[in-house]
PDB file of C-alpha atoms in Angstrom:
ATOM      1  CA  MET A   1      -8.698  25.393 -16.481  1.00 66.00           C
ATOM      2  CA  LYS A   2     -10.563  22.125 -16.618  1.00 69.00           C
ATOM      3  CA  LYS A   3      -7.201  21.006 -18.971  1.00 66.00           C
ATOM      4  CA  PHE A   4      -5.607  21.643 -15.889  1.00 59.00           C
ATOM      5  CA  ALA A   5      -7.524  20.339 -13.300  1.00 61.00           C
ATOM      6  CA  PHE A   6      -7.607  16.988 -15.497  1.00 57.00           C
ATOM      7  CA  ALA A   7      -3.851  17.092 -15.807  1.00 58.00           C
ATOM      8  CA  LEU A   8      -3.438  17.823 -12.531  1.00 54.00           C
ATOM      9  CA  VAL A   9      -6.060  14.739 -11.862  1.00 54.00           C
ATOM     10  CA  MET A  10      -4.076  12.753 -13.999  1.00 54.00           C
ATOM     11  CA  SER A  11      -0.524  12.926 -12.880  1.00 55.00           C
ATOM     12  CA  ILE A  12      -1.881  12.588  -9.072  1.00 53.00           C
ATOM     13  CA  PHE A  13      -3.410   9.402 -10.263  1.00 49.00           C
ATOM     14  CA  THR A  14       0.049   8.238 -11.957  1.00 52.00           C
ATOM     15  CA  PHE A  15       1.822   8.861  -8.541  1.00 48.00           C
ATOM     16  CA  MET A  16      -0.400   6.898  -7.018  1.00 52.00           C
ATOM     17  CA  MET A  17      -0.475   4.242  -8.915  1.00 50.00           C
ATOM     18  CA  ALA A  18       3.398   4.191  -9.247  1.00 47.00           C
ATOM     19  CA  GLN A  19       3.772   3.859  -4.914  1.00 49.00           C
ATOM     20  CA  VAL A  20       0.997   0.586  -5.758  1.00 50.00           C
ATOM     21  CA  LEU A  21       2.892  -0.974  -8.103  1.00 52.00           C
ATOM     22  CA  ALA A  22       6.154  -0.332  -6.534  1.00 60.00           C
ATOM     23  CA  SER A  23       5.104  -1.598  -3.437  1.00 82.00           C
ATOM     24  CA  ASP A  24       5.931  -4.910  -2.194  1.00 93.00           C
ATOM     25  CA  TYR A  25       4.621  -5.099   1.375  1.00 97.00           C
ATOM     26  CA  ILE A  26       1.371  -3.685   2.926  1.00 97.00           C
ATOM     27  CA  GLY A  27       0.586  -2.811   5.888  1.00 98.00           C
ATOM     28  CA  ASN A  28      -3.107  -2.268   7.610  1.00 98.00           C
ATOM     29  CA  ALA A  29      -3.201   1.038   9.404  1.00 97.00           C
ATOM     30  CA  ASN A  30      -6.033  -0.940  11.499  1.00 97.00           C
ATOM     31  CA  SER A  31      -4.317  -4.163  12.717  1.00 97.00           C
ATOM     32  CA  GLY A  32      -0.790  -2.758  12.331  1.00 98.00           C
ATOM     33  CA  LYS A  33       0.612  -5.973  10.926  1.00 98.00           C
ATOM     34  CA  PHE A  34       2.116  -5.867   6.807  1.00 98.00           C
ATOM     35  CA  HIS A  35       1.986  -8.156   4.233  1.00 98.00           C
ATOM     36  CA  TYR A  36       3.614  -9.002   1.339  1.00 97.00           C
ATOM     37  CA  ALA A  37       1.278  -7.227  -1.718  1.00 95.00           C
ATOM     38  CA  ASP A  38      -0.245 -11.064  -2.836  1.00 94.00           C
ATOM     39  CA  CYS A  39      -1.401 -11.891   0.532  1.00 96.00           C
ATOM     40  CA  PRO A  40      -5.143 -12.954   0.224  1.00 96.00           C
ATOM     41  CA  THR A  41      -5.768 -11.084   3.439  1.00 96.00           C
ATOM     42  CA  VAL A  42      -4.747  -8.060   1.126  1.00 96.00           C
ATOM     43  CA  LYS A  43      -7.738  -8.454  -0.859  1.00 95.00           C
ATOM     44  CA  LYS A  44     -10.525  -8.315   1.901  1.00 95.00           C
ATOM     45  CA  MET A  45      -8.541  -4.870   3.747  1.00 97.00           C
ATOM     46  CA  ASN A  46     -10.480  -2.277   3.591  1.00 97.00           C
ATOM     47  CA  PRO A  47      -8.627   0.524   1.266  1.00 96.00           C
ATOM     48  CA  ALA A  48      -8.401   3.099   3.417  1.00 97.00           C
ATOM     49  CA  ASN A  49      -6.402   1.115   5.725  1.00 97.00           C
ATOM     50  CA  LYS A  50      -3.803   0.095   3.187  1.00 97.00           C
ATOM     51  CA  VAL A  51      -0.132   1.575   3.762  1.00 96.00           C
ATOM     52  CA  TYR A  52       1.792   1.006   0.692  1.00 96.00           C
ATOM     53  CA  LEU A  53       5.542  -0.244   2.242  1.00 96.00           C
ATOM     54  CA  ASN A  54       8.686  -0.642  -0.463  1.00 94.00           C
ATOM     55  CA  THR A  55      11.035  -2.844   1.895  1.00 95.00           C
ATOM     56  CA  ARG A  56      10.577  -4.596   5.355  1.00 96.00           C
ATOM     57  CA  GLU A  57      12.600  -2.968   7.287  1.00 97.00           C
ATOM     58  CA  GLU A  58      10.201   0.042   6.927  1.00 96.00           C
ATOM     59  CA  ALA A  59       7.080  -1.909   7.672  1.00 97.00           C
ATOM     60  CA  ILE A  60       9.415  -2.730  11.292  1.00 97.00           C
ATOM     61  CA  ASN A  61      10.264   0.407  11.631  1.00 97.00           C
ATOM     62  CA  ALA A  62       7.239   2.015  11.043  1.00 97.00           C
ATOM     63  CA  GLY A  63       5.759  -0.058  13.962  1.00 98.00           C
ATOM     64  CA  TYR A  64       4.138  -3.091  11.650  1.00 98.00           C
ATOM     65  CA  VAL A  65       4.437  -6.325  12.574  1.00 98.00           C
ATOM     66  CA  PRO A  66       4.085  -9.695  10.255  1.00 98.00           C
ATOM     67  CA  CYS A  67       1.621 -11.332   9.169  1.00 97.00           C
ATOM     68  CA  LYS A  68       1.171 -14.833  10.281  1.00 97.00           C
ATOM     69  CA  ARG A  69      -0.493 -16.280   7.028  1.00 96.00           C
ATOM     70  CA  CYS A  70       2.142 -15.156   4.414  1.00 97.00           C
ATOM     71  CA  ASN A  71       5.505 -14.610   7.129  1.00 96.00           C
ATOM     72  CA  PRO A  72       6.970 -11.150   5.327  1.00 95.00           C
TER      73      PRO A  72
END
């Protein structure tokens, strides 16, 4: 049972990391803004507020507005 639990946790972790690495944009659920993944503002963002987005259109369709600093 421990091996199964470990394997499950690792696959969830791998899935989440793949999503993070594939994301070009990061939205802030609190502010409603989205940023390029390398925007300095993202480093200051609370991890609980980060929403990983793949395209600009996806961000806009989800109701996010572009960051004025990085202008994605």
